[in-house]
XYZ file of C-alpha atoms in Angstrom:
680
model
C 51.044 105.362 53.618
C 51.601 101.880 55.026
C 53.801 101.549 58.114
C 55.874 98.418 58.578
C 55.464 97.864 62.298
C 58.103 95.155 62.403
C 60.705 97.398 60.745
C 59.926 100.258 63.109
C 60.336 97.929 66.105
C 63.718 96.768 64.853
C 64.753 100.399 64.284
C 63.875 101.466 67.830
C 65.535 98.341 69.274
C 68.781 99.139 67.437
C 68.579 102.749 68.577
C 68.152 101.634 72.201
C 71.104 99.268 71.929
C 73.200 102.039 70.369
C 72.334 104.453 73.195
C 73.179 101.850 75.848
C 76.495 101.072 74.170
C 77.280 104.782 73.924
C 76.480 105.255 77.609
C 78.662 102.281 78.597
C 81.502 103.581 76.410
C 81.162 107.004 78.044
C 81.265 105.455 81.524
C 84.328 103.378 80.636
C 86.030 106.436 79.179
C 85.272 108.502 82.277
C 86.447 105.676 84.550
C 89.658 105.318 82.533
C 90.202 109.060 82.667
C 89.660 109.057 86.435
C 92.209 106.269 86.794
C 94.770 108.509 85.109
C 94.127 111.312 87.611
C 96.312 111.238 90.709
C 95.481 110.413 94.278
C 96.162 113.644 96.135
C 97.318 113.582 99.750
C 97.162 116.986 101.431
C 99.592 116.872 104.330
C 103.186 115.616 104.273
C 103.632 114.857 107.949
C 104.417 111.354 109.268
C 100.822 110.170 108.727
C 100.544 111.529 105.174
C 103.894 109.941 104.345
C 102.745 106.660 105.874
C 99.755 106.645 103.524
C 101.972 107.510 100.550
C 104.256 104.552 101.355
C 101.293 102.174 101.642
C 99.752 103.360 98.359
C 103.073 103.216 96.486
C 103.409 99.580 97.549
C 99.815 98.609 96.749
C 99.337 100.593 93.522
C 102.791 101.096 91.989
C 101.294 102.315 88.702
C 98.788 104.774 90.166
C 99.699 108.444 90.133
C 100.165 109.877 93.629
C 100.596 113.550 94.472
C 101.583 114.422 98.048
C 101.351 118.084 99.032
C 102.907 119.894 102.003
C 102.189 123.506 102.928
C 105.668 124.159 104.368
C 108.549 125.087 102.105
C 110.393 122.029 103.405
C 110.755 118.384 102.602
C 108.545 116.144 104.795
C 109.853 115.646 108.327
C 108.918 113.834 111.534
C 107.259 116.290 113.941
C 107.575 113.760 116.760
C 111.337 114.391 116.750
C 111.139 118.210 116.962
C 112.266 118.221 120.593
C 115.514 116.560 119.465
C 116.074 119.441 117.036
C 115.409 121.982 119.771
C 117.700 120.182 122.208
C 120.452 120.061 119.593
C 120.706 116.264 119.703
C 119.582 115.826 116.076
C 119.883 117.681 112.785
C 117.027 118.388 110.397
C 118.492 115.964 107.852
C 118.134 113.158 110.414
C 114.387 113.643 110.909
C 113.445 114.537 107.324
C 112.385 112.324 104.433
C 114.085 112.787 101.087
C 111.662 113.550 98.246
C 114.119 112.391 95.590
C 112.646 108.874 95.504
C 109.134 110.346 95.250
C 109.925 112.773 92.443
C 112.117 110.324 90.548
C 109.277 107.838 90.421
C 107.230 107.652 87.235
C 103.897 107.959 88.998
C 104.528 110.026 92.141
C 105.413 113.624 92.940
C 105.886 115.878 95.974
C 104.642 119.467 95.738
C 105.132 122.240 98.274
C 101.848 124.145 98.067
C 99.210 125.611 100.372
C 95.780 124.332 99.305
C 93.034 126.893 99.821
C 89.997 125.391 98.112
C 88.418 122.062 97.160
C 85.966 121.892 94.247
C 84.217 118.633 95.100
C 81.943 118.640 92.057
C 84.721 119.184 89.491
C 87.146 117.147 91.668
C 90.133 119.445 91.837
C 91.939 121.488 94.486
C 93.345 125.015 94.145
C 96.495 126.275 95.865
C 97.320 129.809 97.032
C 98.834 130.627 93.620
C 95.638 129.680 91.820
C 97.038 126.437 90.378
C 94.454 123.669 89.975
C 95.182 119.991 90.644
C 92.620 117.398 89.532
C 92.213 114.258 91.620
C 90.572 110.858 91.462
C 90.632 110.451 95.253
C 91.553 113.038 97.843
C 92.978 112.382 101.317
C 93.123 115.089 103.972
C 96.004 114.632 106.392
C 96.162 118.289 107.397
C 97.065 117.620 111.034
C 96.481 120.221 113.703
C 97.621 123.598 114.965
C 98.581 124.742 118.467
C 95.780 125.787 120.775
C 96.499 129.207 122.269
C 94.211 130.168 125.174
C 92.643 133.625 125.339
C 95.013 135.250 127.849
C 95.701 138.959 127.953
C 99.037 139.772 126.290
C 99.658 136.274 124.937
C 99.996 137.551 121.356
C 102.998 139.746 122.197
C 106.660 139.430 121.308
C 108.574 136.683 123.083
C 105.602 134.255 123.074
C 106.133 131.057 121.061
C 104.343 127.871 120.175
C 106.102 124.567 119.500
C 104.571 122.706 116.574
C 106.716 123.079 113.443
C 110.360 123.053 112.425
C 110.202 126.826 112.154
C 109.064 127.034 115.778
C 111.965 124.776 116.779
C 114.456 126.966 114.905
C 113.102 130.170 116.482
C 113.259 128.642 119.962
C 116.760 127.255 119.368
C 117.927 130.792 118.599
C 116.000 132.190 121.574
C 117.491 129.608 123.936
C 120.936 131.197 123.648
C 119.771 134.591 124.955
C 116.881 133.643 127.260
C 117.551 133.943 130.982
C 114.189 132.705 132.233
C 111.718 130.751 130.128
C 108.218 129.854 131.281
C 106.438 126.932 129.625
C 102.648 126.877 129.888
C 101.362 123.280 129.703
C 102.505 120.183 131.587
C 101.735 117.660 128.875
C 104.272 115.768 126.819
C 105.000 118.655 124.440
C 105.422 121.164 127.269
C 107.823 118.915 129.185
C 109.873 118.177 126.066
C 110.088 121.880 125.244
C 111.137 122.749 128.812
C 113.874 120.096 128.872
C 115.150 121.116 125.438
C 115.334 124.815 126.433
C 117.252 124.018 129.630
C 120.708 124.849 128.310
C 123.173 127.714 128.726
C 122.035 128.090 132.364
C 118.535 129.150 131.319
C 116.087 129.116 134.238
C 112.953 127.088 133.421
C 109.505 127.191 135.031
C 106.807 124.735 133.996
C 103.209 125.780 134.746
C 100.195 123.475 134.479
C 96.610 123.929 135.654
C 96.117 120.211 136.384
C 96.906 118.525 139.688
C 99.843 116.600 138.175
C 101.925 116.487 135.010
C 100.788 114.586 131.901
C 97.305 114.557 133.389
C 95.719 112.607 130.517
C 98.400 109.893 130.432
C 99.514 109.395 134.054
C 97.863 108.953 137.423
C 98.635 111.118 140.447
C 101.547 109.004 141.757
C 103.245 108.690 138.383
C 102.776 112.392 137.651
C 104.226 113.280 141.047
C 107.253 111.037 140.429
C 107.819 112.750 137.093
C 107.589 116.205 138.692
C 110.098 115.168 141.364
C 112.528 114.012 138.678
C 112.159 117.304 136.777
C 112.765 119.328 139.941
C 115.919 117.305 140.612
C 117.061 118.278 137.119
C 116.683 121.974 137.915
C 113.183 122.834 136.653
C 110.626 124.685 138.712
C 107.306 122.825 138.418
C 104.049 124.562 139.369
C 100.962 122.339 139.189
C 97.348 123.287 140.016
C 98.276 126.697 138.695
C 97.841 128.753 135.536
C 98.578 132.077 133.863
C 95.988 134.829 133.943
C 97.929 137.490 132.012
C 101.220 138.222 130.276
C 102.912 141.512 131.187
C 104.935 143.350 128.535
C 107.740 145.880 128.751
C 107.982 148.965 126.553
C 109.474 147.011 123.599
C 106.831 145.355 123.830
C 108.268 142.005 124.885
C 107.385 139.512 127.599
C 108.462 140.833 130.991
C 106.532 138.565 133.365
C 103.531 136.291 133.698
C 100.906 136.530 136.405
C 99.670 133.310 138.025
C 96.219 132.480 139.366
C 97.283 133.079 142.950
C 98.384 136.589 142.034
C 102.099 135.783 142.079
C 104.180 137.372 139.327
C 106.987 135.370 137.679
C 109.530 137.460 135.797
C 110.623 135.947 132.469
C 111.698 136.932 128.963
C 110.237 133.978 127.032
C 106.899 132.178 127.156
C 106.239 128.893 125.336
C 102.584 127.907 124.968
C 102.052 124.124 124.828
C 98.425 123.810 125.873
C 97.158 121.328 123.298
C 96.074 121.229 119.665
C 93.145 122.048 117.418
C 92.433 119.945 114.306
C 92.950 121.760 110.998
C 89.439 121.560 109.572
C 89.121 124.949 107.825
C 89.641 123.479 104.348
C 87.062 120.724 104.942
C 84.573 123.124 106.507
C 84.823 125.547 103.558
C 84.188 122.694 101.111
C 81.034 121.544 102.925
C 82.306 118.318 104.486
C 80.703 117.165 107.736
C 82.726 118.113 110.806
C 82.605 118.247 114.586
C 85.801 118.772 116.526
C 87.482 117.215 113.486
C 86.536 116.099 109.983
C 84.005 113.329 110.538
C 84.870 109.942 109.018
C 83.401 106.440 109.014
C 85.170 103.131 109.668
C 86.751 103.233 106.174
C 88.132 106.756 106.849
C 85.728 108.253 104.274
C 84.274 111.687 104.898
C 80.752 112.720 103.918
C 82.099 112.812 100.328
C 82.814 109.200 99.206
C 85.854 110.320 97.169
C 87.465 112.243 100.049
C 89.164 110.579 103.018
C 90.646 112.058 106.190
C 93.291 110.624 108.531
C 95.333 111.707 111.520
C 94.849 114.589 113.921
C 92.442 116.429 111.613
C 89.790 113.681 111.593
C 87.127 112.621 114.077
C 85.914 109.039 114.367
C 82.969 108.148 116.599
C 83.276 111.480 118.420
C 86.984 110.976 119.169
C 89.947 112.990 117.869
C 93.263 111.206 118.387
C 96.199 113.541 118.966
C 98.894 110.861 118.712
C 100.817 109.531 115.754
C 100.159 105.792 116.315
C 96.360 106.024 115.734
C 97.115 108.097 112.634
C 99.285 105.296 111.276
C 96.449 102.816 111.864
C 94.042 105.144 110.051
C 96.453 105.536 107.124
C 96.638 101.756 106.726
C 92.834 101.470 106.736
C 92.465 104.292 104.192
C 94.948 102.542 101.881
C 92.767 99.422 102.086
C 89.591 101.263 101.035
C 90.689 103.956 98.576
C 89.936 101.802 95.517
C 88.624 98.497 96.804
C 86.351 97.421 99.612
C 88.106 95.537 102.386
C 87.104 93.534 105.428
C 89.447 95.653 107.556
C 87.654 98.541 109.237
C 88.780 101.126 111.738
C 87.227 100.575 115.177
C 89.062 103.248 117.104
C 92.473 103.029 118.745
C 93.656 102.012 122.186
C 95.539 105.158 123.159
C 99.050 104.311 124.223
C 102.044 106.563 124.721
C 105.553 105.205 124.928
C 108.265 107.810 125.330
C 111.241 109.029 127.275
C 110.568 112.151 129.326
C 113.413 113.854 131.172
C 115.498 110.692 130.904
C 112.692 108.533 132.320
C 110.923 105.835 130.326
C 107.202 106.658 130.559
C 104.390 104.479 129.258
C 100.642 104.954 129.306
C 97.813 102.927 127.795
C 94.088 103.509 128.035
C 92.628 105.463 130.947
C 95.289 106.137 133.565
C 92.822 106.629 136.421
C 89.399 105.290 135.363
C 86.278 106.291 137.218
C 84.477 103.017 136.424
C 83.714 101.344 139.756
C 84.216 97.922 138.142
C 87.897 98.602 137.423
C 90.398 97.162 139.892
C 93.865 98.701 139.992
C 97.080 97.002 141.102
C 100.344 98.825 141.758
C 103.962 97.741 141.991
C 106.544 100.243 143.246
C 110.313 100.121 143.621
C 113.044 102.764 143.873
C 113.108 103.699 140.175
C 109.989 101.865 139.015
C 106.270 102.580 139.233
C 103.768 100.282 137.525
C 99.998 100.270 137.623
C 97.607 98.003 135.756
C 93.842 98.575 135.542
C 91.757 95.413 135.147
C 88.071 95.289 134.154
C 86.354 91.892 134.229
C 89.740 90.172 134.076
C 90.969 92.171 131.077
C 93.645 94.817 130.836
C 92.181 98.275 130.152
C 94.905 100.610 131.386
C 98.628 100.768 132.155
C 100.822 103.426 133.713
C 104.562 102.807 133.978
C 107.592 104.825 135.008
C 110.894 103.090 134.221
C 111.868 100.385 131.741
C 109.365 97.522 131.475
C 110.278 94.834 128.968
C 106.737 93.403 128.839
C 105.097 96.495 127.342
C 104.777 95.169 123.777
C 103.071 92.019 125.070
C 100.778 93.980 127.387
C 99.797 96.350 124.600
C 98.723 93.300 122.606
C 96.828 91.921 125.631
C 94.828 95.150 125.773
C 94.226 95.213 122.010
C 92.752 91.707 121.809
C 91.102 91.755 125.261
C 93.081 88.785 126.566
C 92.008 87.532 129.988
C 94.538 88.038 132.813
C 94.211 85.156 135.314
C 94.444 85.818 139.094
C 97.845 84.152 139.503
C 99.358 86.599 136.995
C 97.941 89.491 138.995
C 99.506 87.959 142.109
C 102.847 87.661 140.289
C 102.606 91.310 139.219
C 102.024 92.478 142.791
C 105.059 90.495 143.963
C 107.522 91.040 141.117
C 106.155 93.798 138.888
C 105.812 91.422 135.904
C 102.671 89.853 134.457
C 104.374 86.985 132.627
C 107.195 84.771 133.805
C 108.637 83.981 130.365
C 111.661 85.717 128.868
C 111.686 88.418 126.220
C 112.458 86.040 123.370
C 109.428 83.922 124.283
C 107.276 87.061 124.584
C 108.344 88.137 121.102
C 107.545 84.720 119.660
C 104.078 84.801 121.268
C 103.118 88.059 119.569
C 100.917 87.764 116.465
C 102.440 89.043 113.233
C 100.333 92.214 113.188
C 101.218 93.200 116.765
C 102.954 96.567 117.125
C 106.421 96.274 118.647
C 107.604 99.867 118.154
C 104.737 102.133 119.165
C 106.516 105.375 118.199
C 106.854 104.392 114.537
C 104.118 101.714 114.304
C 106.494 98.901 113.324
C 104.897 95.458 113.457
C 106.402 92.143 114.473
C 106.030 90.881 110.885
C 108.252 93.661 109.564
C 110.921 93.025 112.196
C 110.853 89.277 111.514
C 111.211 89.952 107.768
C 114.293 92.080 108.431
C 115.941 89.520 110.697
C 115.436 86.708 108.183
C 117.772 88.229 105.606
C 120.835 88.174 107.843
C 121.948 88.451 111.431
C 120.426 91.917 111.553
C 121.424 94.072 114.525
C 119.121 96.379 116.469
C 120.841 99.373 114.857
C 120.259 97.969 111.366
C 116.600 97.335 112.192
C 116.359 100.965 113.282
C 117.853 102.237 110.028
C 115.589 100.080 107.872
C 112.306 100.474 109.775
C 112.834 103.292 112.360
C 112.000 100.791 115.125
C 113.750 101.720 118.356
C 114.678 105.225 117.149
C 111.977 106.998 119.175
C 111.747 106.689 122.948
C 113.765 103.447 122.936
C 111.407 101.479 125.194
C 111.066 98.757 122.540
C 114.807 98.097 122.281
C 114.771 95.173 124.769
C 112.157 93.483 122.582
C 114.237 94.202 119.454
C 117.269 92.627 121.100
C 115.134 89.579 121.873
C 113.921 89.533 118.256
C 117.444 89.520 116.840
C 118.533 86.753 119.188
C 115.394 84.683 118.626
C 115.824 84.864 114.856
C 118.900 82.624 115.088
C 118.251 78.837 115.047
C 117.850 77.364 118.507
C 120.654 75.144 119.728
C 119.613 71.637 120.825
C 119.064 71.141 124.542
C 121.873 69.331 126.333
C 121.055 65.622 126.450
C 117.968 66.083 124.263
C 118.124 62.500 122.940
C 118.071 61.035 126.450
C 115.286 63.424 127.409
C 113.260 62.445 124.338
C 113.724 58.709 125.027
C 112.783 58.964 128.725
C 109.744 61.132 127.949
C 108.590 58.713 125.244
C 108.857 55.768 127.662
C 106.856 57.661 130.299
C 104.072 58.416 127.807
C 103.968 54.794 126.594
C 103.751 53.483 130.168
C 101.054 56.018 131.022
C 99.108 55.025 127.897
C 99.338 51.362 128.945
C 98.033 52.322 132.371
C 95.091 54.159 130.792
C 94.055 51.577 128.215
C 95.301 48.276 129.669
C 92.448 46.625 131.626
C 94.799 45.707 134.460
C 97.240 42.865 135.131
C 95.453 39.535 135.651
C 95.497 37.735 138.958
C 97.366 34.413 139.225
C 94.865 31.669 138.406
C 96.693 28.752 140.121
C 98.598 28.205 143.359
C 101.228 26.074 141.625
C 103.081 29.087 140.120
C 106.664 29.715 141.309
C 105.935 33.476 141.546
C 102.563 34.935 142.355
C 102.928 38.423 140.777
C 99.534 39.521 142.056
C 100.968 39.530 145.581
C 102.626 42.823 144.614
C 99.251 44.580 144.903
C 97.386 42.114 147.107
C 99.910 41.702 149.938
C 99.535 44.389 152.580
C 103.275 44.621 153.226
C 104.130 44.831 149.537
C 101.498 47.544 149.026
C 102.958 49.587 151.896
C 106.485 49.275 150.457
C 105.412 50.254 146.929
C 103.058 52.965 148.182
C 105.661 54.771 150.292
C 108.275 54.235 147.559
C 105.913 55.971 145.148
C 105.462 58.827 147.626
C 109.262 59.165 148.050
C 109.847 59.212 144.281
C 107.205 61.926 143.871
C 108.749 64.098 146.605
C 112.244 63.693 145.103
C 110.811 64.615 141.704
C 109.588 67.913 143.134
C 113.195 68.916 143.861
C 113.493 70.075 140.268
C 111.226 72.981 141.233
C 113.511 73.816 144.155
C 116.487 73.709 141.756
C 114.816 76.405 139.644
C 113.953 78.713 142.523
C 116.731 78.300 145.122
C 120.006 79.724 143.848
C 122.089 77.912 146.481
C 120.547 74.586 145.408
C 122.167 74.596 141.974
C 124.493 71.628 141.579
C 124.963 70.394 137.976
C 123.281 71.716 134.825
C 119.516 72.129 134.851
C 119.136 69.874 131.805
C 120.465 66.979 133.938
C 117.857 67.721 136.584
C 115.166 67.775 133.914
C 116.231 64.340 132.618
C 116.323 63.046 136.192
C 112.819 64.407 136.755
C 111.503 62.504 133.713
C 113.340 59.318 134.695
C 111.743 59.563 138.137
C 108.397 59.778 136.348
C 109.142 56.509 134.560
C 110.157 54.907 137.871
C 106.965 56.204 139.478
C 104.870 54.493 136.787
C 106.725 51.201 137.261
C 106.198 51.357 141.030
C 102.565 52.314 140.396
C 102.194 49.138 138.296
C 103.525 47.109 141.251
C 101.215 48.967 143.638
C 97.998 48.622 141.631
C 98.592 46.272 138.715
C 97.443 49.276 136.654
C 93.944 48.776 138.056
C 92.279 52.176 138.433
C 89.574 51.018 140.826
C 86.652 53.322 141.486
C 85.664 56.525 143.291
C 88.660 58.001 145.161
C 91.142 55.481 143.733
C 89.913 56.210 140.218
C 90.331 59.962 140.724
C 93.844 59.577 142.154
C 95.032 57.163 139.449
C 93.533 59.244 136.595
C 95.059 62.492 137.872
C 98.498 60.962 138.433
C 98.559 59.308 135.001
C 97.450 62.524 133.253
C 100.130 64.405 135.205
C 102.830 62.075 133.843
C 101.491 62.354 130.283
C 101.529 66.169 130.340
C 105.037 66.174 131.782
C 106.180 63.746 129.098
C 104.671 65.843 126.304
C 106.325 68.992 127.624
C 109.687 67.187 127.758
C 109.295 66.002 124.158
C 108.604 69.567 122.982
C 111.689 70.754 124.874
C 113.837 68.004 123.369
C 112.683 68.839 119.829
C 112.474 72.634 120.103
C 115.478 73.104 117.781
C 113.521 71.318 115.027
C 110.112 72.975 115.472
C 108.978 76.516 114.628
C 109.710 78.591 117.775
C 106.203 80.001 118.143
C 104.692 76.510 118.006
C 107.240 75.266 120.545
C 106.297 78.061 122.931
C 102.597 77.402 122.463
C 102.930 73.650 123.135
C 105.388 74.085 126.005
C 103.201 76.662 127.733
C 100.028 74.601 127.340
C 101.548 71.352 128.585
C 103.390 73.131 131.409
C 100.211 74.701 132.788
C 98.328 71.417 132.436
C 101.179 69.664 134.275
C 101.191 72.275 137.057
C 97.415 72.352 137.479
C 97.244 68.561 137.686
C 99.754 68.674 140.551
C 97.380 70.577 142.824
C 94.765 67.817 143.440
C 97.422 65.167 144.122
C 98.224 66.041 147.790
C 94.537 66.160 148.753
C 93.687 62.935 146.917
C 96.771 61.185 148.291
C 96.007 62.316 151.837
C 92.466 61.001 151.601
C 93.776 57.730 150.120
C 96.186 57.200 153.035
C 93.505 58.176 155.570
C 91.046 55.733 154.017
C 93.603 52.918 153.956
C 94.804 53.191 157.563
C 91.679 54.474 159.272
C 89.236 52.037 157.771
């Protein structure tokens, strides 16, 4: 039998093409099927809800399933102390699921997930119901850490982590006569303050040397303890509980301290920290340490499973605060379906809150052991501020009391901005790093800077809200939750609402603009004009060169120039001496610029705009540059109502500092010039 080799080759080629097409069709079908499967988010706390919001905005037609293991709608755990204190209702801290469930592609399910089948890509809840997923995100949070103390599992011992805990404690508060709180961190202090009603005696016990040991230094922690004692709490630091004694019920009767002392009580609240919820991830074979290990895209060891919030561990660090969780949620949203240039690099830990009526702020390491760190402190009656500087950059802040600069300083730390020595000097004298007002600080912030740390609200979002109308601080709070936490960002929000309105023109801005323009033109002539010529004949009626060749004329013009310069400096005295405040400052500013013009005219008479050499060249160049910078700054001020505010602030600040720095060499150069003239 003859075999047609060519026909056989064509047959096998067609078969290969058919197989490849079938494989590609299968892959497309599988991919399409996976696209129809939902993204599942396990965990409906603030961080899980943040991710849901981001995904709903980015992928409005992707199916999203968010699952919470409590038989409640999602709520903000950060606000639980308000529930316990009775200052807020559950409806005020909860998120309605109506919008989620009414959506075509999203759904909220109350279910406790017990198993993940990574190979088949579905999860199973406690009722045996299976939910298939395309991508899975674990936002399972954490659970209270309860130390191994004898009797701590008895009746009358509570933790404070969920709404159910808050409800139990709210009921207990009515009958409790003496409550002991174990743990002097933020949660312990909030629980103690919230339980201090109906004449309940409160004792706060902490094993550290001062309260909020991880966030505050010794002085700040001591100030906080003093405030709590003044409010009626008993605070025991450098102490701890070794056992819990029970009565015959059995219910808490007393706790025994390390020093052997026994404190009688009927309620014990344990607030000694958290442990990441990693049981689900561990059972499914995901890599874990203290938390579920993730990379800079928030992926776990399974590329289709992500983890965010208190349950995850990045670069050996578990963050127990909500703000880093929000940052992680934003990064996960970037990478769930597409690669992005944004990667998570860890968070600068910052806490901004109100504890016992005091505004408390902490950023970075409160008391670093690095010998290269230099710390500077400012103290007043109700204020304590400490900044930690490493190689000229801000690495830590501790603050007790309201500090309007905190949003700016948080941004300084995030971007590693250099803090010059004169700002450190200002801080030590006044307690402030910058000298500009709040509105200017707000304008300086980049769009992605966080203004409200409690709810991770950026400047861009606040600006977007204020553009629609004259939005009030309260309206901003309702629309974005900014300012509804500790309240420390409210001064910046007030500045944002005021700075969103168009700037009014400066008084006399046209005169200021004209005078500044003349000063710049004259200074430019001085720089580029080769110098006035000498008179070339004796038959002229007026020998103009005698203005700078006659000794007497040079003395008159020279001392006139000195007098004009000294008078021009009075504008600085007008700014700093309250008693020296005649007329509006805008008039002084115009006068200052006019004096600059006069100084240039007298300088022309004194030198003929000849720069000379050596010392004369240095003096003339510095003085002319000084006038130019002052003129530019005045032009920006005159036109600030027509220029974008952030650009105005940038130009004004740059020209101001150039103007100020150029002032410093003038006295030395002028002194040497006078010495040279009269001595030699």
